[in-house]
């Protein structure tokens, strides 16, 4: 075992990989920016990270350009990177984390109820109207406003 708990070469046990599902507390430091999966910029609802990795790379480049030109890579200067991704992704990530936490508490019966709602009570039009591939906040808010779905989700959240 390595000090990270991951099997070295021989393959006697499977490698363990942990996917962060929430941002780390600080994604900048002196001469350092943390991007994408390493920063925890991953969709909590799906575990997908390509879109957020590309977005964080663009924001890092926008922060680093002026910092490099000024030869100033102190953390105070690089803090703008975290402020930028929080402005663009913060609300989206918070809503996805809320749904993830509630979904983890759903019983099999609750999941069956949500599938029944999808078949019988208008959830699919809600999905078509509000869901997008890389942003889920609008769908999550609409789902929580849908009375039958809200009942199932709140029952699980407060069980």
PDB file of C-alpha atoms in Angstrom:
ATOM      1  CA  UNK A   1       0.000   0.000   0.000  1.00  0.00           C
ATOM      2  CA  UNK A   2       1.082   3.542  -0.641  1.00  0.00           C
ATOM      3  CA  UNK A   3       0.550   6.203   1.939  1.00  0.00           C
ATOM      4  CA  UNK A   4      -2.647   7.178   0.055  1.00  0.00           C
ATOM      5  CA  UNK A   5      -4.250   3.771   0.582  1.00  0.00           C
ATOM      6  CA  UNK A   6      -3.915   2.770  -3.075  1.00  0.00           C
ATOM      7  CA  UNK A   7      -2.366  -0.552  -4.072  1.00  0.00           C
ATOM      8  CA  UNK A   8       1.040  -0.268  -5.676  1.00  0.00           C
ATOM      9  CA  UNK A   9       2.001  -2.390  -8.700  1.00  0.00           C
ATOM     10  CA  UNK A  10       1.277  -6.046  -7.849  1.00  0.00           C
ATOM     11  CA  UNK A  11      -2.510  -5.771  -8.185  1.00  0.00           C
ATOM     12  CA  UNK A  12      -3.389  -7.846  -5.119  1.00  0.00           C
ATOM     13  CA  UNK A  13      -6.362  -5.641  -4.416  1.00  0.00           C
ATOM     14  CA  UNK A  14      -8.261  -3.188  -6.613  1.00  0.00           C
ATOM     15  CA  UNK A  15      -7.151   0.415  -6.781  1.00  0.00           C
ATOM     16  CA  UNK A  16      -9.302   2.766  -4.791  1.00  0.00           C
ATOM     17  CA  UNK A  17     -10.169   6.101  -6.312  1.00  0.00           C
ATOM     18  CA  UNK A  18     -12.160   8.693  -4.471  1.00  0.00           C
ATOM     19  CA  UNK A  19     -14.151  11.190  -6.488  1.00  0.00           C
ATOM     20  CA  UNK A  20     -14.743  14.424  -4.581  1.00  0.00           C
ATOM     21  CA  UNK A  21     -18.354  15.527  -4.812  1.00  0.00           C
ATOM     22  CA  UNK A  22     -17.945  19.005  -3.339  1.00  0.00           C
ATOM     23  CA  UNK A  23     -15.346  21.730  -3.767  1.00  0.00           C
ATOM     24  CA  UNK A  24     -12.342  21.854  -1.476  1.00  0.00           C
ATOM     25  CA  UNK A  25     -12.187  24.805   0.916  1.00  0.00           C
ATOM     26  CA  UNK A  26      -9.461  26.717  -0.914  1.00  0.00           C
ATOM     27  CA  UNK A  27      -8.413  26.316  -4.531  1.00  0.00           C
ATOM     28  CA  UNK A  28      -5.533  28.785  -4.563  1.00  0.00           C
ATOM     29  CA  UNK A  29      -2.300  29.445  -2.745  1.00  0.00           C
ATOM     30  CA  UNK A  30       1.079  31.025  -3.374  1.00  0.00           C
ATOM     31  CA  UNK A  31       2.039  29.946  -6.927  1.00  0.00           C
ATOM     32  CA  UNK A  32      -0.861  27.455  -6.956  1.00  0.00           C
ATOM     33  CA  UNK A  33      -4.310  27.036  -8.482  1.00  0.00           C
ATOM     34  CA  UNK A  34      -6.294  23.804  -8.109  1.00  0.00           C
ATOM     35  CA  UNK A  35      -8.605  22.948 -11.004  1.00  0.00           C
ATOM     36  CA  UNK A  36     -11.234  20.417 -12.012  1.00  0.00           C
ATOM     37  CA  UNK A  37     -11.543  17.133 -10.116  1.00  0.00           C
ATOM     38  CA  UNK A  38      -8.577  17.996  -7.869  1.00  0.00           C
ATOM     39  CA  UNK A  39     -10.502  21.064  -6.676  1.00  0.00           C
ATOM     40  CA  UNK A  40     -13.683  19.052  -6.187  1.00  0.00           C
ATOM     41  CA  UNK A  41     -15.290  20.826  -9.136  1.00  0.00           C
ATOM     42  CA  UNK A  42     -17.373  17.826 -10.115  1.00  0.00           C
ATOM     43  CA  UNK A  43     -21.111  17.563 -10.662  1.00  0.00           C
ATOM     44  CA  UNK A  44     -22.407  16.092  -7.378  1.00  0.00           C
ATOM     45  CA  UNK A  45     -25.454  14.734  -9.177  1.00  0.00           C
ATOM     46  CA  UNK A  46     -23.551  12.634 -11.733  1.00  0.00           C
ATOM     47  CA  UNK A  47     -19.846  12.696 -10.876  1.00  0.00           C
ATOM     48  CA  UNK A  48     -19.134  14.261 -14.273  1.00  0.00           C
ATOM     49  CA  UNK A  49     -16.270  16.692 -14.347  1.00  0.00           C
ATOM     50  CA  UNK A  50     -15.186  17.535 -17.893  1.00  0.00           C
ATOM     51  CA  UNK A  51     -17.302  20.679 -18.223  1.00  0.00           C
ATOM     52  CA  UNK A  52     -16.248  22.023 -14.813  1.00  0.00           C
ATOM     53  CA  UNK A  53     -12.610  21.143 -15.520  1.00  0.00           C
ATOM     54  CA  UNK A  54     -12.672  23.124 -18.751  1.00  0.00           C
ATOM     55  CA  UNK A  55     -14.473  26.025 -17.107  1.00  0.00           C
ATOM     56  CA  UNK A  56     -12.025  26.105 -14.183  1.00  0.00           C
ATOM     57  CA  UNK A  57      -9.088  25.927 -16.633  1.00  0.00           C
ATOM     58  CA  UNK A  58     -10.436  28.966 -18.500  1.00  0.00           C
ATOM     59  CA  UNK A  59     -10.932  30.884 -15.243  1.00  0.00           C
ATOM     60  CA  UNK A  60      -7.443  29.885 -14.064  1.00  0.00           C
ATOM     61  CA  UNK A  61      -5.948  31.138 -17.335  1.00  0.00           C
ATOM     62  CA  UNK A  62      -7.838  34.414 -17.000  1.00  0.00           C
ATOM     63  CA  UNK A  63      -6.457  34.803 -13.470  1.00  0.00           C
ATOM     64  CA  UNK A  64      -2.928  33.733 -14.328  1.00  0.00           C
ATOM     65  CA  UNK A  65      -2.521  35.967 -17.397  1.00  0.00           C
ATOM     66  CA  UNK A  66      -2.426  39.265 -15.514  1.00  0.00           C
ATOM     67  CA  UNK A  67      -0.669  37.688 -12.517  1.00  0.00           C
ATOM     68  CA  UNK A  68       2.166  36.387 -14.682  1.00  0.00           C
ATOM     69  CA  UNK A  69       2.430  39.688 -16.541  1.00  0.00           C
ATOM     70  CA  UNK A  70       2.833  41.432 -13.178  1.00  0.00           C
ATOM     71  CA  UNK A  71       5.190  38.681 -11.931  1.00  0.00           C
ATOM     72  CA  UNK A  72       2.905  38.337  -8.905  1.00  0.00           C
ATOM     73  CA  UNK A  73       1.805  34.811  -8.022  1.00  0.00           C
ATOM     74  CA  UNK A  74       1.009  35.470  -4.383  1.00  0.00           C
ATOM     75  CA  UNK A  75      -2.134  33.848  -3.041  1.00  0.00           C
ATOM     76  CA  UNK A  76      -3.814  37.215  -2.513  1.00  0.00           C
ATOM     77  CA  UNK A  77      -3.564  37.830  -6.251  1.00  0.00           C
ATOM     78  CA  UNK A  78      -4.615  34.284  -7.197  1.00  0.00           C
ATOM     79  CA  UNK A  79      -7.663  34.356  -4.888  1.00  0.00           C
ATOM     80  CA  UNK A  80      -9.530  35.918  -7.814  1.00  0.00           C
ATOM     81  CA  UNK A  81      -9.659  32.454  -9.389  1.00  0.00           C
ATOM     82  CA  UNK A  82     -11.740  30.993  -6.551  1.00  0.00           C
ATOM     83  CA  UNK A  83     -13.978  34.050  -6.498  1.00  0.00           C
ATOM     84  CA  UNK A  84     -14.549  33.603 -10.256  1.00  0.00           C
ATOM     85  CA  UNK A  85     -15.467  29.918 -10.170  1.00  0.00           C
ATOM     86  CA  UNK A  86     -17.672  30.454  -7.111  1.00  0.00           C
ATOM     87  CA  UNK A  87     -19.518  33.215  -8.979  1.00  0.00           C
ATOM     88  CA  UNK A  88     -20.110  30.944 -11.968  1.00  0.00           C
ATOM     89  CA  UNK A  89     -20.588  27.574 -10.277  1.00  0.00           C
ATOM     90  CA  UNK A  90     -21.347  28.174  -6.604  1.00  0.00           C
ATOM     91  CA  UNK A  91     -25.138  28.183  -6.754  1.00  0.00           C
ATOM     92  CA  UNK A  92     -25.181  25.271  -9.206  1.00  0.00           C
ATOM     93  CA  UNK A  93     -22.911  23.159  -6.992  1.00  0.00           C
ATOM     94  CA  UNK A  94     -24.883  23.967  -3.824  1.00  0.00           C
ATOM     95  CA  UNK A  95     -28.186  22.845  -5.375  1.00  0.00           C
ATOM     96  CA  UNK A  96     -26.604  19.677  -6.744  1.00  0.00           C
ATOM     97  CA  UNK A  97     -25.116  18.870  -3.340  1.00  0.00           C
ATOM     98  CA  UNK A  98     -28.547  19.305  -1.742  1.00  0.00           C
ATOM     99  CA  UNK A  99     -30.127  16.898  -4.224  1.00  0.00           C
ATOM    100  CA  UNK A 100     -27.268  14.410  -3.810  1.00  0.00           C
ATOM    101  CA  UNK A 101     -27.686  14.398  -0.024  1.00  0.00           C
ATOM    102  CA  UNK A 102     -31.418  13.874  -0.303  1.00  0.00           C
ATOM    103  CA  UNK A 103     -31.002  11.179  -2.976  1.00  0.00           C
ATOM    104  CA  UNK A 104     -28.614   9.255  -0.737  1.00  0.00           C
ATOM    105  CA  UNK A 105     -31.383   8.995   1.849  1.00  0.00           C
ATOM    106  CA  UNK A 106     -34.051   7.731  -0.561  1.00  0.00           C
ATOM    107  CA  UNK A 107     -35.338   4.258   0.180  1.00  0.00           C
ATOM    108  CA  UNK A 108     -36.050   1.802  -2.612  1.00  0.00           C
ATOM    109  CA  UNK A 109     -39.722   2.579  -2.104  1.00  0.00           C
ATOM    110  CA  UNK A 110     -39.067   6.333  -2.483  1.00  0.00           C
ATOM    111  CA  UNK A 111     -37.163   5.716  -5.711  1.00  0.00           C
ATOM    112  CA  UNK A 112     -40.045   3.607  -7.008  1.00  0.00           C
ATOM    113  CA  UNK A 113     -42.426   6.474  -6.169  1.00  0.00           C
ATOM    114  CA  UNK A 114     -40.298   8.922  -8.152  1.00  0.00           C
ATOM    115  CA  UNK A 115     -40.307   6.564 -11.140  1.00  0.00           C
ATOM    116  CA  UNK A 116     -44.082   6.250 -10.816  1.00  0.00           C
ATOM    117  CA  UNK A 117     -44.301  10.048 -10.822  1.00  0.00           C
ATOM    118  CA  UNK A 118     -42.148  10.167 -13.927  1.00  0.00           C
ATOM    119  CA  UNK A 119     -44.620   7.869 -15.667  1.00  0.00           C
ATOM    120  CA  UNK A 120     -47.874   9.336 -14.374  1.00  0.00           C
ATOM    121  CA  UNK A 121     -47.602  12.823 -12.937  1.00  0.00           C
ATOM    122  CA  UNK A 122     -45.800  15.118 -15.281  1.00  0.00           C
ATOM    123  CA  UNK A 123     -42.164  14.798 -14.244  1.00  0.00           C
ATOM    124  CA  UNK A 124     -40.973  14.078 -17.780  1.00  0.00           C
ATOM    125  CA  UNK A 125     -42.296  17.388 -19.138  1.00  0.00           C
ATOM    126  CA  UNK A 126     -40.545  19.034 -16.184  1.00  0.00           C
ATOM    127  CA  UNK A 127     -37.301  17.288 -17.144  1.00  0.00           C
ATOM    128  CA  UNK A 128     -37.667  18.303 -20.797  1.00  0.00           C
ATOM    129  CA  UNK A 129     -38.406  21.908 -19.854  1.00  0.00           C
ATOM    130  CA  UNK A 130     -35.716  22.459 -17.209  1.00  0.00           C
ATOM    131  CA  UNK A 131     -32.929  19.878 -17.381  1.00  0.00           C
ATOM    132  CA  UNK A 132     -29.685  20.558 -19.227  1.00  0.00           C
ATOM    133  CA  UNK A 133     -26.599  18.393 -19.456  1.00  0.00           C
ATOM    134  CA  UNK A 134     -24.191  20.564 -17.466  1.00  0.00           C
ATOM    135  CA  UNK A 135     -26.522  22.612 -15.290  1.00  0.00           C
ATOM    136  CA  UNK A 136     -29.016  20.915 -13.014  1.00  0.00           C
ATOM    137  CA  UNK A 137     -30.043  23.713 -10.648  1.00  0.00           C
ATOM    138  CA  UNK A 138     -33.128  24.756 -12.613  1.00  0.00           C
ATOM    139  CA  UNK A 139     -34.388  21.165 -12.728  1.00  0.00           C
ATOM    140  CA  UNK A 140     -33.693  20.615  -9.006  1.00  0.00           C
ATOM    141  CA  UNK A 141     -35.610  23.760  -8.066  1.00  0.00           C
ATOM    142  CA  UNK A 142     -38.514  22.762 -10.345  1.00  0.00           C
ATOM    143  CA  UNK A 143     -38.486  19.241  -8.872  1.00  0.00           C
ATOM    144  CA  UNK A 144     -38.708  20.651  -5.348  1.00  0.00           C
ATOM    145  CA  UNK A 145     -41.632  22.860  -6.424  1.00  0.00           C
ATOM    146  CA  UNK A 146     -43.503  19.857  -7.880  1.00  0.00           C
ATOM    147  CA  UNK A 147     -45.820  18.879  -4.963  1.00  0.00           C
ATOM    148  CA  UNK A 148     -45.813  15.060  -5.377  1.00  0.00           C
ATOM    149  CA  UNK A 149     -42.036  14.910  -5.922  1.00  0.00           C
ATOM    150  CA  UNK A 150     -41.461  17.367  -3.085  1.00  0.00           C
ATOM    151  CA  UNK A 151     -43.398  15.095  -0.709  1.00  0.00           C
ATOM    152  CA  UNK A 152     -41.190  12.102  -1.588  1.00  0.00           C
ATOM    153  CA  UNK A 153     -37.952  14.078  -1.386  1.00  0.00           C
ATOM    154  CA  UNK A 154     -38.800  15.880   1.853  1.00  0.00           C
ATOM    155  CA  UNK A 155     -39.947  12.656   3.494  1.00  0.00           C
ATOM    156  CA  UNK A 156     -36.541  11.136   2.680  1.00  0.00           C
ATOM    157  CA  UNK A 157     -34.635  14.273   3.701  1.00  0.00           C
ATOM    158  CA  UNK A 158     -36.230  14.398   7.138  1.00  0.00           C
ATOM    159  CA  UNK A 159     -36.602  10.667   7.786  1.00  0.00           C
TER     160      UNK A 159
END
